[in-house]
Short mmCIF file of C-alpha atoms in Angstrom, two decimals:
data_model
loop_
_atom_site.label_atom_id
_atom_site.label_comp_id
_atom_site.label_asym_id
_atom_site.label_seq_id
_atom_site.Cartn_x
_atom_site.Cartn_y
_atom_site.Cartn_z
CA MET A 1 -14.74 -19.74 20.12
CA LYS A 2 -11.74 -17.74 21.32
CA LYS A 3 -10.87 -14.60 19.47
CA VAL A 4 -7.22 -13.55 19.19
CA THR A 5 -6.44 -10.19 17.47
CA ARG A 6 -3.27 -9.15 15.69
CA ARG A 7 -3.34 -5.36 15.60
CA ASN A 8 -2.56 -3.68 12.36
CA VAL A 9 0.76 -1.87 12.35
CA THR A 10 -0.24 1.82 12.54
CA ASP A 11 2.56 3.34 14.64
CA LEU A 12 5.31 3.57 12.05
CA PRO A 13 7.26 6.80 12.57
CA TYR A 14 8.02 7.20 8.87
CA SER A 15 6.62 6.19 5.56
CA LEU A 16 8.84 4.77 2.84
CA HIS A 17 6.12 5.27 0.17
CA ASP A 18 7.77 7.07 -2.88
CA ALA A 19 11.19 6.92 -1.18
CA VAL A 20 13.97 6.05 -3.64
CA VAL A 21 16.74 3.65 -2.63
CA ILE A 22 20.02 4.52 -4.34
CA GLY A 23 22.38 2.11 -2.56
CA PHE A 24 22.82 -0.84 -0.23
CA GLU A 25 25.50 -1.28 2.38
CA VAL A 26 26.20 -4.77 3.74
CA LEU A 27 27.75 -4.58 7.21
CA ASP A 28 28.18 -8.18 8.37
CA ASP A 29 24.61 -9.10 9.49
CA ARG A 30 23.17 -5.66 8.98
CA LEU A 31 21.79 -4.05 5.78
CA ARG A 32 21.75 -0.29 5.41
CA LEU A 33 19.56 1.26 2.71
CA GLN A 34 20.60 4.66 1.33
CA PHE A 35 17.93 7.02 0.06
CA GLN A 36 17.97 9.77 -2.58
CA HIS A 37 15.84 12.13 -0.57
CA GLY A 38 15.09 10.43 2.71
CA PHE A 39 11.49 9.55 3.72
CA ILE A 40 8.41 11.19 5.22
CA SER A 41 7.36 11.58 8.88
CA THR A 42 3.89 9.92 9.50
CA THR A 43 2.91 12.73 12.01
CA GLU A 44 2.02 16.33 11.25
CA PRO A 45 3.45 18.37 9.67
CA TYR A 46 4.55 15.23 7.63
CA LYS A 47 8.10 16.57 7.01
CA GLN A 48 10.63 14.83 4.71
CA VAL A 49 13.77 13.83 6.62
CA GLU A 50 17.16 12.77 5.32
CA GLY A 51 18.23 9.41 6.64
CA LYS A 52 18.93 5.72 6.07
CA ILE A 53 17.29 2.54 7.17
CA GLU A 54 19.25 -0.17 8.89
CA LEU A 55 18.01 -3.78 9.39
CA GLU A 56 19.78 -5.79 12.09
CA LYS A 57 20.57 -9.52 12.14
CA VAL A 58 19.68 -10.20 8.48
CA ASP A 59 19.51 -13.85 7.59
CA TRP A 60 21.02 -13.71 4.16
CA ASP A 61 19.96 -17.35 3.41
CA PHE A 62 16.33 -16.42 3.53
CA SER A 63 16.37 -12.94 1.96
CA TYR A 64 15.40 -12.70 -1.65
CA VAL A 65 14.54 -10.30 -4.48
CA TYR A 66 11.77 -10.86 -7.05
CA LEU A 67 12.06 -9.10 -10.42
CA LEU A 68 9.14 -8.84 -12.86
CA GLU A 69 9.87 -7.73 -16.43
CA PHE A 70 6.78 -6.93 -18.42
CA GLN A 71 6.62 -8.11 -22.02
CA ASP A 72 3.28 -6.85 -23.36
CA GLY A 73 2.59 -3.83 -21.36
CA PHE A 74 3.68 -1.22 -18.93
CA CYS A 75 5.33 -1.89 -15.58
CA GLY A 76 2.75 -1.76 -12.74
CA ASN A 77 -0.14 -3.04 -14.78
CA ALA A 78 -1.72 -6.53 -15.16
CA TRP A 79 0.14 -7.99 -18.11
CA ASN A 80 2.41 -10.95 -18.97
CA PHE A 81 5.80 -10.87 -17.44
CA LEU A 82 9.05 -12.86 -17.15
CA GLY A 83 10.20 -13.23 -13.57
CA LYS A 84 13.35 -13.92 -11.61
CA LYS A 85 13.95 -14.72 -7.97
CA MET A 86 17.47 -14.19 -6.68
CA GLU A 87 19.35 -14.00 -3.39
CA LEU A 88 19.48 -10.53 -1.91
CA LEU A 89 23.28 -10.48 -1.79
CA GLU A 90 23.51 -11.42 -5.43
CA PHE A 91 21.05 -8.67 -6.37
CA ILE A 92 23.16 -6.07 -4.49
CA LYS A 93 26.27 -7.21 -6.40
CA GLN A 94 24.50 -7.35 -9.76
CA TYR A 95 22.73 -4.04 -9.47
CA PRO A 96 25.17 -1.63 -7.77
CA ASN A 97 23.78 1.55 -9.50
CA ILE A 98 20.10 1.10 -9.41
CA ARG A 99 17.21 3.28 -8.25
CA PHE A 100 14.52 1.35 -6.41
CA GLU A 101 11.37 3.42 -5.86
CA ILE A 102 9.33 1.99 -2.95
CA ILE A 103 5.60 1.95 -3.50
CA ASP A 104 4.56 -0.29 -0.62
CA GLU A 105 6.05 -1.61 2.60
CA THR A 106 4.88 -4.64 4.52
CA TYR A 107 6.13 -5.86 7.94
CA GLY A 108 5.60 -9.28 9.32
CA TYR A 109 7.12 -11.87 11.57
CA ASN A 110 10.91 -11.25 11.18
CA GLN A 111 10.28 -9.82 7.67
CA THR A 112 10.36 -6.56 5.84
CA LYS A 113 9.02 -6.58 2.32
CA LEU A 114 9.46 -3.51 0.07
CA ASP A 115 7.62 -3.46 -3.26
CA GLY A 116 8.20 -0.96 -6.10
CA TYR A 117 10.01 -0.19 -9.29
CA LEU A 118 13.59 -0.77 -10.30
CA TRP A 119 15.04 1.82 -12.61
CA GLY A 120 18.46 2.21 -14.19
CA ASP A 121 19.54 -0.95 -16.11
CA ASN A 122 17.97 0.06 -19.46
CA THR A 123 14.62 -1.66 -18.48
CA ASP A 124 11.96 -0.92 -15.91
CA LYS A 125 11.01 -3.71 -13.63
CA GLU A 126 8.67 -4.33 -10.76
CA CYS A 127 10.66 -5.41 -7.74
CA ARG A 128 10.08 -6.94 -4.27
CA LEU A 129 12.77 -7.02 -1.66
CA GLU A 130 12.00 -9.71 0.89
CA ILE A 131 14.36 -9.23 3.82
CA TYR A 132 14.32 -11.81 6.64
CA HIS A 133 15.86 -10.30 9.76
CA LEU A 134 15.90 -11.28 13.46
CA GLY A 135 16.76 -7.80 14.72
CA ASP A 136 15.25 -4.36 14.63
CA MET A 137 14.68 -1.95 11.83
CA ASN A 138 16.28 1.38 12.67
CA TYR A 139 15.69 4.79 11.10
CA LEU A 140 19.01 6.59 11.06
CA ILE A 141 18.00 10.28 10.84
CA GLU A 142 20.50 12.98 9.84
CA GLU A 143 20.43 15.82 12.28
CA GLN A 144 19.52 19.16 10.80
#
């Protein structure tokens, strides 16, 4: 039997865990995420840096947002929920003043998935951004 290995992604320069997205900028086929306080370097001394993320060549027809609204319990726990799947562009229009706290980031074949919590529209929701893009993901770091 032939063994083929897909290496785990361990060389990310920054972690988005606990980063808070406060805005989205659509620039033709690019999507730029604006952060409240930037994100954290994954190398010592693990400094927080101010910056944005830009995804290139986004395929808007295959980019979605999943919203889970919990009915019987607290957001983040195992309870009953109502869900909604919507196109990413519609989400950006419908939620212009949200705060999206990223808890987990997943990267796959032409995909970036960001899971976390959506705050700011009078209800707390779990949220997944599923962004299909054929280009790179760039960290745009503000010089200090």
